[in-house]
PDB file of C-alpha atoms and ligand atoms in Angstrom:
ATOM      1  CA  UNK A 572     -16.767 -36.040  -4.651  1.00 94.00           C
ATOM      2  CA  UNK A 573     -17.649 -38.468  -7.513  1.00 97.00           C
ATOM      3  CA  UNK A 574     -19.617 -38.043 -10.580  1.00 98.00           C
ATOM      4  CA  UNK A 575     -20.628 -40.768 -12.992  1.00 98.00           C
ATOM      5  CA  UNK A 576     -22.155 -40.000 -16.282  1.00 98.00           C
ATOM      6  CA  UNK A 577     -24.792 -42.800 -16.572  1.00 99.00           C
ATOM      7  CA  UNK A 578     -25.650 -41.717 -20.442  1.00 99.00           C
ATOM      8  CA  UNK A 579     -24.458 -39.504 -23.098  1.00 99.00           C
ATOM      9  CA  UNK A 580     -26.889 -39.440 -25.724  1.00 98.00           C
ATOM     10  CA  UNK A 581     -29.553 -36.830 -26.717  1.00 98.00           C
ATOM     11  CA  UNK A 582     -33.370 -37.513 -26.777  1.00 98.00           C
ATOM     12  CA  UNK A 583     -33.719 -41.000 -28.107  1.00 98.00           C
ATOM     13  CA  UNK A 584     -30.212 -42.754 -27.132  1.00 98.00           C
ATOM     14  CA  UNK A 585     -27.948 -44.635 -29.316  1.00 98.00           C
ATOM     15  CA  UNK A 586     -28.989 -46.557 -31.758  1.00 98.00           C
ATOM     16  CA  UNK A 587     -32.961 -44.760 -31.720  1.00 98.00           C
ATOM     17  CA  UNK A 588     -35.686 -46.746 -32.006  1.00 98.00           C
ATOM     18  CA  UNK A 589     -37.181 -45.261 -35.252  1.00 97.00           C
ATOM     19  CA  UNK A 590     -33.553 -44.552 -36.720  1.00 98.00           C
ATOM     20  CA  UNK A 591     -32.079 -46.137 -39.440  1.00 97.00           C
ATOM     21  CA  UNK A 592     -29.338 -43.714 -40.106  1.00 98.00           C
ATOM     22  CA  UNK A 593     -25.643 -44.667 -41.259  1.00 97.00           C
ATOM     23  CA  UNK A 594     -25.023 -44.438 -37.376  1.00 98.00           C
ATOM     24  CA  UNK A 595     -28.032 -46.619 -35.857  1.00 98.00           C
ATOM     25  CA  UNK A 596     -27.797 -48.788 -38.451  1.00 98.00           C
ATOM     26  CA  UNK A 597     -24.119 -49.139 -38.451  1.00 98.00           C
ATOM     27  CA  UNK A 598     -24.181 -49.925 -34.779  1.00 98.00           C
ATOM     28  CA  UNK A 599     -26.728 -52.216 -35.285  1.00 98.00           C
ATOM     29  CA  UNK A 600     -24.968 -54.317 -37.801  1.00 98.00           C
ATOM     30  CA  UNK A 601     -21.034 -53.646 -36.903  1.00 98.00           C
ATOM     31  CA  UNK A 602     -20.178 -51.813 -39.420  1.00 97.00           C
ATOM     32  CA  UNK A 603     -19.516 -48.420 -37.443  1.00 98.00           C
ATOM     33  CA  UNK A 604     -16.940 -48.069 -34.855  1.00 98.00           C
ATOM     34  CA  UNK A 605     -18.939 -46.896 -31.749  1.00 98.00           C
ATOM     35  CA  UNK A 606     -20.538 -47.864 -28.407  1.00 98.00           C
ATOM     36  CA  UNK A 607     -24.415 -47.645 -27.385  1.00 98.00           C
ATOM     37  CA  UNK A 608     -25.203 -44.710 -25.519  1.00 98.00           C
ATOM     38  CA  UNK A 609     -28.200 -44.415 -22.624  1.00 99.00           C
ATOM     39  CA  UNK A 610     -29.643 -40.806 -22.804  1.00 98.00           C
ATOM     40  CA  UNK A 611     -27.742 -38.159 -20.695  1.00 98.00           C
ATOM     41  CA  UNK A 612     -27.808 -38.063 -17.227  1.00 99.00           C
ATOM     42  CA  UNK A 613     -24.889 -38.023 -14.422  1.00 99.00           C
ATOM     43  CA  UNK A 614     -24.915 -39.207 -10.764  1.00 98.00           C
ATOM     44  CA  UNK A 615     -23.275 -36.737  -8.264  1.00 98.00           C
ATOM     45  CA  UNK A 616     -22.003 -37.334  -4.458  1.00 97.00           C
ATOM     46  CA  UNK A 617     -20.028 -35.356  -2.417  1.00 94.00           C
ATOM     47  CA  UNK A 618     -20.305 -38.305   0.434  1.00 92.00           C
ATOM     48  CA  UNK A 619     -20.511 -41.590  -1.683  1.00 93.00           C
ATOM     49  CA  UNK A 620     -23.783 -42.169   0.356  1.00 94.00           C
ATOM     50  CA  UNK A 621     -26.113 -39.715  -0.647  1.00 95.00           C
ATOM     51  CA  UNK A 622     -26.509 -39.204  -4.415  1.00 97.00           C
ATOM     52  CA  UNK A 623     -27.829 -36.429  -7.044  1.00 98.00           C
ATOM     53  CA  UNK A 624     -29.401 -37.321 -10.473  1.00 98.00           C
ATOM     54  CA  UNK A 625     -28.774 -34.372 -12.855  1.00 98.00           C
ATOM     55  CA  UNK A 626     -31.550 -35.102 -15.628  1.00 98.00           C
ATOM     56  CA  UNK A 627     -34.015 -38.403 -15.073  1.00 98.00           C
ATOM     57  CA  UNK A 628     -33.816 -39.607 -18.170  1.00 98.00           C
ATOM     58  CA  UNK A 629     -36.060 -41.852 -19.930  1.00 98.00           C
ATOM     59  CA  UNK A 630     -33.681 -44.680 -19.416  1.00 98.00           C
ATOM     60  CA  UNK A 631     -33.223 -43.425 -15.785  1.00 98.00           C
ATOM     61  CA  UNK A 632     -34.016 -47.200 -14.404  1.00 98.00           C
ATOM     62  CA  UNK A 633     -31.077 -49.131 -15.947  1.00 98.00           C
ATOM     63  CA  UNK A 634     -29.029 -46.360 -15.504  1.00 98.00           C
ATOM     64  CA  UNK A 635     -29.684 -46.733 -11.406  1.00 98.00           C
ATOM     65  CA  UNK A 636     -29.118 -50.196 -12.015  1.00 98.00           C
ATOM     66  CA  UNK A 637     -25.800 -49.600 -14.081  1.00 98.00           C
ATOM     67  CA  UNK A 638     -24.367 -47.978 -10.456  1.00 98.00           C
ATOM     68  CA  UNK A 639     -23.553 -49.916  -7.146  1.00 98.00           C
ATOM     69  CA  UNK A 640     -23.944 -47.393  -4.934  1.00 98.00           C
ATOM     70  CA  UNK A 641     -27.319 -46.149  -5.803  1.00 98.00           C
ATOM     71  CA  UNK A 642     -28.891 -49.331  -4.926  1.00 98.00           C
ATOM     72  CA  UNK A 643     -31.516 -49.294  -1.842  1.00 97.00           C
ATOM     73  CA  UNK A 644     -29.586 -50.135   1.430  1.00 95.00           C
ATOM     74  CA  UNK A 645     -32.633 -50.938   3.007  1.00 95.00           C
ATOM     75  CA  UNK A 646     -36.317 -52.986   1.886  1.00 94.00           C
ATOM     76  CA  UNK A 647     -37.653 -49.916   0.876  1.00 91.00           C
ATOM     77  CA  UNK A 648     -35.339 -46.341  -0.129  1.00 92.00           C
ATOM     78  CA  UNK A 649     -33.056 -45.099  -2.003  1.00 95.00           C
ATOM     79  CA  UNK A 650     -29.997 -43.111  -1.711  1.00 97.00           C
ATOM     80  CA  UNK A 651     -30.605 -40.938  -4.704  1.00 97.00           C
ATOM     81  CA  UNK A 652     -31.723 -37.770  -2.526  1.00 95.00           C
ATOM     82  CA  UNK A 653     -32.695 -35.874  -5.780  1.00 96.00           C
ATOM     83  CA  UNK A 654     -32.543 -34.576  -9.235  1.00 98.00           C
ATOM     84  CA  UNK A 655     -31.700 -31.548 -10.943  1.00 98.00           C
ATOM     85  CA  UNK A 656     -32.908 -30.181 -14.134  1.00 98.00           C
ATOM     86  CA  UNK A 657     -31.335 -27.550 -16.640  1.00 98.00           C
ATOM     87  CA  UNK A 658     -34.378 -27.565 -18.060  1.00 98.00           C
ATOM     88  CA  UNK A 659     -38.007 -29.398 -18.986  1.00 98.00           C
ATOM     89  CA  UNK A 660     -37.265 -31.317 -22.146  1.00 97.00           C
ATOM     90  CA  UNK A 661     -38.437 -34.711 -22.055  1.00 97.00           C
ATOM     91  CA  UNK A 662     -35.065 -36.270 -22.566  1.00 98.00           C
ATOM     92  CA  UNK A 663     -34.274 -34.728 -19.255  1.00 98.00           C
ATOM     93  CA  UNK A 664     -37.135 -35.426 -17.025  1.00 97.00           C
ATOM     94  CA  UNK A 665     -39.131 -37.949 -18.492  1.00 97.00           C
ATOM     95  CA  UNK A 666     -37.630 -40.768 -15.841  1.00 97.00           C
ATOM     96  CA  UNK A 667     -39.116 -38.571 -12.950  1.00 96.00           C
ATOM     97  CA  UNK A 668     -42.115 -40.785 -13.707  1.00 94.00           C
ATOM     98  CA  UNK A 669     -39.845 -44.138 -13.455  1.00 94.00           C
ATOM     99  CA  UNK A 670     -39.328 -42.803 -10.035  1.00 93.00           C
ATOM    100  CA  UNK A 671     -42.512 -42.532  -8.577  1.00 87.00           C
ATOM    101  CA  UNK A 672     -42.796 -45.468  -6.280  1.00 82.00           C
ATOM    102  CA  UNK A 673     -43.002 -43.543  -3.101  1.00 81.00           C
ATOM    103  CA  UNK A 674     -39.780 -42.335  -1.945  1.00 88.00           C
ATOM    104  CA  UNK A 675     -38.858 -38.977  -1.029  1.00 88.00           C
ATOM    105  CA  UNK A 676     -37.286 -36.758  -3.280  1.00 92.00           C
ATOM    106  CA  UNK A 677     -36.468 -33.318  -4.350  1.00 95.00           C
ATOM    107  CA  UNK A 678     -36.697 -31.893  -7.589  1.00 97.00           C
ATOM    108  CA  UNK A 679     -34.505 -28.784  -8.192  1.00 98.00           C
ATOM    109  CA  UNK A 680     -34.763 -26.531 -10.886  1.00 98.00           C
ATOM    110  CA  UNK A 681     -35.976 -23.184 -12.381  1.00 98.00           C
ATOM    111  CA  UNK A 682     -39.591 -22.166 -11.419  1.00 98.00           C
ATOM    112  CA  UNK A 683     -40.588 -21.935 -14.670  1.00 98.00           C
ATOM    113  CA  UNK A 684     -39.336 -25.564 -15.474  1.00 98.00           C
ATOM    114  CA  UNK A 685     -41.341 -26.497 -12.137  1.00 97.00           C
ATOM    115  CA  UNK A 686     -44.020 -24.727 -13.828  1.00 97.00           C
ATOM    116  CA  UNK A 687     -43.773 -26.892 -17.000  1.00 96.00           C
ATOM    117  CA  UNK A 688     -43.733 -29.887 -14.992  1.00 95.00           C
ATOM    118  CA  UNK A 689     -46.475 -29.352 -12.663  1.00 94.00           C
ATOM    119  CA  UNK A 690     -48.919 -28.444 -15.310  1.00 94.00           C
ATOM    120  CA  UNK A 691     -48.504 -31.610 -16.951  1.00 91.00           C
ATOM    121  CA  UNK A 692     -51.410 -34.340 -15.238  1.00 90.00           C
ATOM    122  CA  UNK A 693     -48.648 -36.809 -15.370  1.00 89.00           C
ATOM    123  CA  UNK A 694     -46.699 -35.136 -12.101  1.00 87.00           C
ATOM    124  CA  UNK A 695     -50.054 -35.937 -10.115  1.00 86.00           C
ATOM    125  CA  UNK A 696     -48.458 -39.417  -9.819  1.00 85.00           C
ATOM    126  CA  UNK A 697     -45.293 -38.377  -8.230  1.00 86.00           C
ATOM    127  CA  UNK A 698     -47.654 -35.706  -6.003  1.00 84.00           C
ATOM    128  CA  UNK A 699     -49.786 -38.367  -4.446  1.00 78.00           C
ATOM    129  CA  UNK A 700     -47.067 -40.951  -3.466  1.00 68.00           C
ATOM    130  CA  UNK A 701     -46.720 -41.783   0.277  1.00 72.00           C
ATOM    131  CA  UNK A 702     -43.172 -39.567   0.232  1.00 73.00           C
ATOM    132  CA  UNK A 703     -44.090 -36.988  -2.300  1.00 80.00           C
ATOM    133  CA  UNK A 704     -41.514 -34.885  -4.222  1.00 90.00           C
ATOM    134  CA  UNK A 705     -40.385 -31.275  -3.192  1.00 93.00           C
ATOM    135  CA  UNK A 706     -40.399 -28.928  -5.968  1.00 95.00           C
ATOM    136  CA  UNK A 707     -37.465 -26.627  -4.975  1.00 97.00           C
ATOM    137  CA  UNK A 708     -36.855 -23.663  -7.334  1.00 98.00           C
ATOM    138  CA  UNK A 709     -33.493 -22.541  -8.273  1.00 98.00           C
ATOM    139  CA  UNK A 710     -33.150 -18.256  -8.513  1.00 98.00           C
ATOM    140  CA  UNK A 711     -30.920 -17.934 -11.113  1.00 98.00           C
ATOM    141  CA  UNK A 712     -27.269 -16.875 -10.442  1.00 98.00           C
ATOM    142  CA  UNK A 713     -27.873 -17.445  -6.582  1.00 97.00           C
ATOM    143  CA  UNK A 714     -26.326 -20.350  -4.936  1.00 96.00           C
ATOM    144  CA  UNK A 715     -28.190 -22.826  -2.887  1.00 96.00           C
ATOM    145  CA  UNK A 716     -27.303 -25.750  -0.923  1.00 96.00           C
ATOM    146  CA  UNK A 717     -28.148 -29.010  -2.819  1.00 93.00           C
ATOM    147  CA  UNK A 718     -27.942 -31.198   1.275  1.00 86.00           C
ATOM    148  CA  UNK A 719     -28.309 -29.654   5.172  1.00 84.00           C
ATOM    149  CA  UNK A 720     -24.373 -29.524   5.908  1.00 85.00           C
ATOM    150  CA  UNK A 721     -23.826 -27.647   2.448  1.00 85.00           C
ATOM    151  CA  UNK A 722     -21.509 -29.714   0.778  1.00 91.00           C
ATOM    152  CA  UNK A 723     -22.349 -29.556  -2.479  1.00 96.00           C
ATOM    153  CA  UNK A 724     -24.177 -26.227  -4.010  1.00 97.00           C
ATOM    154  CA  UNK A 725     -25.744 -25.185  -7.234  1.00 98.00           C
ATOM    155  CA  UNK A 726     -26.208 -22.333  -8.755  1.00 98.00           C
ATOM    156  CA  UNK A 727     -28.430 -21.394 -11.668  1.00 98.00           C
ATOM    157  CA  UNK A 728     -27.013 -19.657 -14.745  1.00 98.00           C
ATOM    158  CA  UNK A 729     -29.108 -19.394 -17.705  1.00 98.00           C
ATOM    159  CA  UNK A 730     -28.007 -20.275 -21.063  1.00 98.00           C
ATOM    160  CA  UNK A 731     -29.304 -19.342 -24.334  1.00 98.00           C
ATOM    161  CA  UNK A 732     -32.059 -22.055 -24.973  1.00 97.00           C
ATOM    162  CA  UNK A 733     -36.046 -22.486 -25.610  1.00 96.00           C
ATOM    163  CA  UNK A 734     -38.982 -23.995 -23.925  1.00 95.00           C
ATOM    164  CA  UNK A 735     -39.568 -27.466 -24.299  1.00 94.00           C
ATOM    165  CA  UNK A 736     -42.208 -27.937 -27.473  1.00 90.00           C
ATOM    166  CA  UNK A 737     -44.799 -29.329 -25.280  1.00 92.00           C
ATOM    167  CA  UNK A 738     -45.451 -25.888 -22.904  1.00 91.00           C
ATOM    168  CA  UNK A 739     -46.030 -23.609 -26.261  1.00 86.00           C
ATOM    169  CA  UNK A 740     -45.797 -20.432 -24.344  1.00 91.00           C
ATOM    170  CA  UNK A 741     -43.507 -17.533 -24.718  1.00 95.00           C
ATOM    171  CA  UNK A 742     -39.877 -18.149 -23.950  1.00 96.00           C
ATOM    172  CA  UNK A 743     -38.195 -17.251 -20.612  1.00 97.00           C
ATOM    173  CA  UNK A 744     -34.626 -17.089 -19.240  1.00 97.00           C
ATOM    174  CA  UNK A 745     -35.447 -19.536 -16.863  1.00 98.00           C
ATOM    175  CA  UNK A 746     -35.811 -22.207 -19.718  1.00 98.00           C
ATOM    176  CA  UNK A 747     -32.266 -23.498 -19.791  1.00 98.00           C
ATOM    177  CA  UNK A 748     -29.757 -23.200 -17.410  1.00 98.00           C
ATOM    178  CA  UNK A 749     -26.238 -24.355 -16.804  1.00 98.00           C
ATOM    179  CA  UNK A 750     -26.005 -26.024 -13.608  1.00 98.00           C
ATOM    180  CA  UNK A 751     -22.830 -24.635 -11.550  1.00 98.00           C
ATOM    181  CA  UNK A 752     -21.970 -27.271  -8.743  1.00 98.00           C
ATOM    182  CA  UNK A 753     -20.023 -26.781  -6.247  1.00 97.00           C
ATOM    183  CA  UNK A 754     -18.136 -29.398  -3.502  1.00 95.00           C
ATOM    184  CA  UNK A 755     -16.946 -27.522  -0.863  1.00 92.00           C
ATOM    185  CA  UNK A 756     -14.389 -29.861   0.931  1.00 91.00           C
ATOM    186  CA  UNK A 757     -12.120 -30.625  -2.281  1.00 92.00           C
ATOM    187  CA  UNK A 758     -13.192 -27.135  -3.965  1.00 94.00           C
ATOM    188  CA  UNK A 759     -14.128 -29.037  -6.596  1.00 97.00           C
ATOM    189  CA  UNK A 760     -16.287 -27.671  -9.696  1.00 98.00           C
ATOM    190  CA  UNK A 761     -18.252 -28.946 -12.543  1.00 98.00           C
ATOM    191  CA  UNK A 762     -20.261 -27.093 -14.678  1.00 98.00           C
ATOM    192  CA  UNK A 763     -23.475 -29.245 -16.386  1.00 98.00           C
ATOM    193  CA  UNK A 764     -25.003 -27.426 -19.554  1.00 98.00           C
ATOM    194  CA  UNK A 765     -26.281 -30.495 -22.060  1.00 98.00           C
ATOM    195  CA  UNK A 766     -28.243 -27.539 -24.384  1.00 98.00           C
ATOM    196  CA  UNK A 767     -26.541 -24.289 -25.364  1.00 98.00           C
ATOM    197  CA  UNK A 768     -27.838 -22.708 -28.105  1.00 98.00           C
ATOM    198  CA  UNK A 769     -24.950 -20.362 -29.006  1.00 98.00           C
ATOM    199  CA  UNK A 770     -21.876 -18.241 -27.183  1.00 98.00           C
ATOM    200  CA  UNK A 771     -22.804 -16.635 -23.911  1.00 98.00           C
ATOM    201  CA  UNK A 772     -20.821 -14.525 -22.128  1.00 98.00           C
ATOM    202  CA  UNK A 773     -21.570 -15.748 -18.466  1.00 98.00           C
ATOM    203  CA  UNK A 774     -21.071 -18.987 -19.609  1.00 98.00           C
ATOM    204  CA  UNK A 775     -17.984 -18.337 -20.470  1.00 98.00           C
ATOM    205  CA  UNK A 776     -16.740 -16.884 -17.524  1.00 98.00           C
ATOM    206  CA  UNK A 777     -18.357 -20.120 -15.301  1.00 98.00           C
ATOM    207  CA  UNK A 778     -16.453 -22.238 -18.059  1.00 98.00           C
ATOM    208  CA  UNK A 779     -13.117 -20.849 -17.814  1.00 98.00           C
ATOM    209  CA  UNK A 780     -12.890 -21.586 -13.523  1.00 96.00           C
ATOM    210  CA  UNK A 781     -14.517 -24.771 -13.782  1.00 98.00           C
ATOM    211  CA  UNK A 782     -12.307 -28.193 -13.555  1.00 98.00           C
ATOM    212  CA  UNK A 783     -15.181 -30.679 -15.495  1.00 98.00           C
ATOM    213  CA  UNK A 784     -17.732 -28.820 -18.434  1.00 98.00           C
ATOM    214  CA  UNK A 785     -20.400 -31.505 -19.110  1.00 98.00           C
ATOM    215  CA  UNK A 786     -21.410 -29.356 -22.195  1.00 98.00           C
ATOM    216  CA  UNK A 787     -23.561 -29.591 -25.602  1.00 98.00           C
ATOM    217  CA  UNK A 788     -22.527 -32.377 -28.267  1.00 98.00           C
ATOM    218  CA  UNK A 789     -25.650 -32.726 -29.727  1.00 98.00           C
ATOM    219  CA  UNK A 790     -25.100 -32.051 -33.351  1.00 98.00           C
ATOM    220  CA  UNK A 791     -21.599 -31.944 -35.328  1.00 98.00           C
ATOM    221  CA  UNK A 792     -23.152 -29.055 -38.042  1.00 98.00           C
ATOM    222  CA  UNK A 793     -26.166 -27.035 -37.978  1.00 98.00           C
ATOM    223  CA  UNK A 794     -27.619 -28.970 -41.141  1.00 98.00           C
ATOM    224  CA  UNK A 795     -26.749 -32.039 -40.432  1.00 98.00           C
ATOM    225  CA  UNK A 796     -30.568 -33.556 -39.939  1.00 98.00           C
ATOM    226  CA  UNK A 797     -31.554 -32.277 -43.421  1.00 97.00           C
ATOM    227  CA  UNK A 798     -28.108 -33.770 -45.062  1.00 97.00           C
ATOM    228  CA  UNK A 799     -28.851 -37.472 -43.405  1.00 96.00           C
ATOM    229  CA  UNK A 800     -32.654 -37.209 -44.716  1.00 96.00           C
ATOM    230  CA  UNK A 801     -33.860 -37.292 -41.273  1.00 97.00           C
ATOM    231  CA  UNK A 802     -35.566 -34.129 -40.596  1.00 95.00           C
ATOM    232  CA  UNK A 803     -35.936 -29.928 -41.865  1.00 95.00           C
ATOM    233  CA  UNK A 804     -34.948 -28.823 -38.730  1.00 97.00           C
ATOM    234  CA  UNK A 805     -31.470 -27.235 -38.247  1.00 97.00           C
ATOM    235  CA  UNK A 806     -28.991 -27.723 -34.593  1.00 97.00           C
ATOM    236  CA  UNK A 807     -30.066 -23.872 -33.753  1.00 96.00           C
ATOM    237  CA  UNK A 808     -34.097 -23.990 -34.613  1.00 96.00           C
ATOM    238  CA  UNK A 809     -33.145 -26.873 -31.651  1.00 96.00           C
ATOM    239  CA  UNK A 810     -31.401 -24.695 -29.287  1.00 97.00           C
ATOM    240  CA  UNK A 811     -28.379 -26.304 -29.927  1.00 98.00           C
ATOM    241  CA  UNK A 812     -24.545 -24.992 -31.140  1.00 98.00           C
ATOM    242  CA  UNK A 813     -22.886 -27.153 -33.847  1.00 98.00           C
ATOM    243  CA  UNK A 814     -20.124 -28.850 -32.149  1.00 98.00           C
ATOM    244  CA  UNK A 815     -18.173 -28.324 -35.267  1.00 98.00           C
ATOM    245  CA  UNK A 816     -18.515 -24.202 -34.261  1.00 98.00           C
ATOM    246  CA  UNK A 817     -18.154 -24.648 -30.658  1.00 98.00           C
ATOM    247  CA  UNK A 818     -15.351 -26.567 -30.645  1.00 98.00           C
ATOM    248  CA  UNK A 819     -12.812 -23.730 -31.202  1.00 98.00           C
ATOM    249  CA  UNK A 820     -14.535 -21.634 -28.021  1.00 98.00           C
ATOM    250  CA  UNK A 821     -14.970 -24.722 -25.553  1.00 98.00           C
ATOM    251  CA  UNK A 822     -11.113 -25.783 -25.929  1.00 98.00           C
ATOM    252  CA  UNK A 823     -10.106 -22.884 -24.413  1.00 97.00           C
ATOM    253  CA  UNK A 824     -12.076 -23.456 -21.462  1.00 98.00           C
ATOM    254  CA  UNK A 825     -12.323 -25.354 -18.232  1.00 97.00           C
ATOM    255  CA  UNK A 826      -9.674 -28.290 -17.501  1.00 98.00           C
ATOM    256  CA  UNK A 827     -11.475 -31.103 -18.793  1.00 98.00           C
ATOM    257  CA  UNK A 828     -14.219 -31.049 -21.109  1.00 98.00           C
ATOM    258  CA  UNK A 829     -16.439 -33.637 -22.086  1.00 99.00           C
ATOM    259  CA  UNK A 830     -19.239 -33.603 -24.304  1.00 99.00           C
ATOM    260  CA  UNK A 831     -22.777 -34.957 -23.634  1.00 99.00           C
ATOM    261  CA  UNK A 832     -25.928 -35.110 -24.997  1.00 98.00           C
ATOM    262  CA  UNK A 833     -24.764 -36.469 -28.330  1.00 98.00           C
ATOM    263  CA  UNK A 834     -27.266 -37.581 -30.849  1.00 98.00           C
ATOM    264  CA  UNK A 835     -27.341 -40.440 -32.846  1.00 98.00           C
ATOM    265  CA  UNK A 836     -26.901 -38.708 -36.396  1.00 98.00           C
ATOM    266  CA  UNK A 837     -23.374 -37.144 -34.703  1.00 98.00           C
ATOM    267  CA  UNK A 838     -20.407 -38.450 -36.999  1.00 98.00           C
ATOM    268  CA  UNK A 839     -18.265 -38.000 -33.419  1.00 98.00           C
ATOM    269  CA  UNK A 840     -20.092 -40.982 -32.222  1.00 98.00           C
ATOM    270  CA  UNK A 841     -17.628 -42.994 -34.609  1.00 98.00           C
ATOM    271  CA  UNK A 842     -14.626 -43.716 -33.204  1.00 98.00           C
ATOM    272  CA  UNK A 843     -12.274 -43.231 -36.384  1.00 98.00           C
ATOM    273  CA  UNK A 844     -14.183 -40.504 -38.195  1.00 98.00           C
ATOM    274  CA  UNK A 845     -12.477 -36.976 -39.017  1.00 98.00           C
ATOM    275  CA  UNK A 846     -14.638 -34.794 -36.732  1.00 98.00           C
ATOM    276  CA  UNK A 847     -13.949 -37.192 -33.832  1.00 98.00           C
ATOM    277  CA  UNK A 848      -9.905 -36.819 -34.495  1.00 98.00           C
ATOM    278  CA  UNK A 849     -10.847 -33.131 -34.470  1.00 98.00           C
ATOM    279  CA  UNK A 850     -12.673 -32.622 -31.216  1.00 98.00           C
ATOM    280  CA  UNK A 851      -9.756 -35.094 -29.701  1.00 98.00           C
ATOM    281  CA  UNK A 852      -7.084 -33.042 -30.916  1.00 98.00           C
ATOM    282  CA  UNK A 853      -8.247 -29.804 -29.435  1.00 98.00           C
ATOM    283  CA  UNK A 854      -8.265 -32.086 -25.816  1.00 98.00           C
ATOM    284  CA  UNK A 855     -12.167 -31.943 -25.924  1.00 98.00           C
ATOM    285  CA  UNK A 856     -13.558 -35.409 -25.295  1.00 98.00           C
ATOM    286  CA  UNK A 857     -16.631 -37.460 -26.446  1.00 99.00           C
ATOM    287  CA  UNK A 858     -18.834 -38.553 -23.235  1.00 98.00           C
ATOM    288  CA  UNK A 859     -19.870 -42.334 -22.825  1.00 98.00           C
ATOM    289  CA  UNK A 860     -21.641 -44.198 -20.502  1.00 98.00           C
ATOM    290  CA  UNK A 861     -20.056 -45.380 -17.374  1.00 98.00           C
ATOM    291  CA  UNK A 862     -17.879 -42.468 -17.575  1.00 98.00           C
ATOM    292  CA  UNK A 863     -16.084 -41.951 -14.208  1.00 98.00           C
ATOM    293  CA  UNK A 864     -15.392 -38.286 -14.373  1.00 98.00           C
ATOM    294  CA  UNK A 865     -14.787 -37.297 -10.517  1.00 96.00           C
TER     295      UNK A 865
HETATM  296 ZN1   ZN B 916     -29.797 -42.502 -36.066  1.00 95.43          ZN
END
């Protein structure tokens, strides 16, 4: 089985467009210690010929091209087979629409995140194309086969989270999930949950028999928009634990952990900062792109 993270950073990559923080701007000059970062997504194959997006991110088109083996093998295809959502954010699913040129794919996820999808005019496009997409829904906590000989299945779990801003409609469990993936010929696990809003209880128990946790980095402290002047809104009014409160729970946990989804204002982003020796010491480390984590 191999999985390649293709990007690590939260909604608006590293260094964001509209960001002139000590980080973007840092990066931009040389004066931080840090690498660019795509937004999050992985690649997963149990095979090495038939691959799984988890999350279509916005930058979803150089990440394909970032990847030998998920170039076409033929004038017109692809071997990505399909993507999987933990939930409807844009960061997340946005590149679905960068994927619309006609080739078959299925789209696996919560029904209510199919929901959110499908009720936005936009998914017409990817409806109408010559090889449309299958919506397949995911019932939480049951395990279904992601390919026809069963080598690799998901299960749902949900996760403490929210609805994406965009559906304004009354939260559900099915909102965010962790994705639970499992290979079946190397009994391999990995366990994919970019948003977690706080300690859960199943999670835990999926974390601590998993070998990879692809979890939340998003934000270092739960203030830490309002201290850098760029916004009122705290990590948990955004569904997302502090890593700096995490940390302590999540190093107890799975074998290798790696965190994802990391946004630009995160000090862990610099390579020599305190809270990056921190997460390092506890054996937690920071996702980047090109990661080769299976
Ligand atoms: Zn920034």
């Amino acid at each position: 089985v191999r999985l390649r993270l293709l990007g690590s950073a939260a909604g608006g990559g590293f260094p964001q467009w509209n960001c002139g923080c000590a980080n973007c701007a840092g990066l931009r000059n040389g004066a931080v210690a840090a690498r660019a970062r795509s937004q999050t997504s992985a690649a997963l194959s149990a095979d090495g010929e038939r691959w799984f997006l988890l999350h279509a991110s916005p930058d979803v088109r150089a990440q394909i091209e970032s990847l030998a083996p998920l170039a076409p093998r033929a004038p017109r295809g692809s071997p990505i087979a399909g993507v999987l959502l933990a939930n409807a954010d844009l960061d997340a699913c946005l590149g679905l629409l960068s994927l619309r040129e006609g080739t078959p794919l299925v789209v696996v996820a919560t029904r209510r995140v199919l929901a959110d999808l499908r009720a936005c005019s936009f998914a017409r496009a990817l409806e109408r194309s010559t090889g449309p997409v299958e919506w397949r829904a995911l019932e939480l906590g049951e395990s279904a086969p992601l390919d026809d000989e069963g080598h690799v299945r998901v299960t749902a779990l949900p996760v403490p989270g929210k609805p994406p801003f965009y559906a304004a409609r009354a939260a559900s469990p099915e909102d965010n999930v962790a994705l639970v993936l499992k290979e079946a010929r190397s009994a391999t696990s990995v366990v994919w949950a970019p948003t977690v809003a706080r300690r859960d209880a199943a999670l835990e128990r999926a974390l601590r028999e998993t070998d990879l946790a692809l979890f939340d980095g998003t934000l270092f402290r739960d203030d830490e928009l309002a201290r850098q002047g760029l916004g009122p809104r705290t990590a948990r009014q955004m569904a997302h634990w502090p890593v700096g409160e995490s940390l302590p729970w999540l190093a107890r946990l799975a074998r290798r952990r790696v965190l994802v989804h990391v946004n630009n204002s995160n000090p862990i982003l610099r390579e020599d900062s305190p809270e990056r020796r921190q997460v390092e010491q506890v054996g937690v480390e920071v996702g980047h792109d090109g990661m080769d984590l299976l």
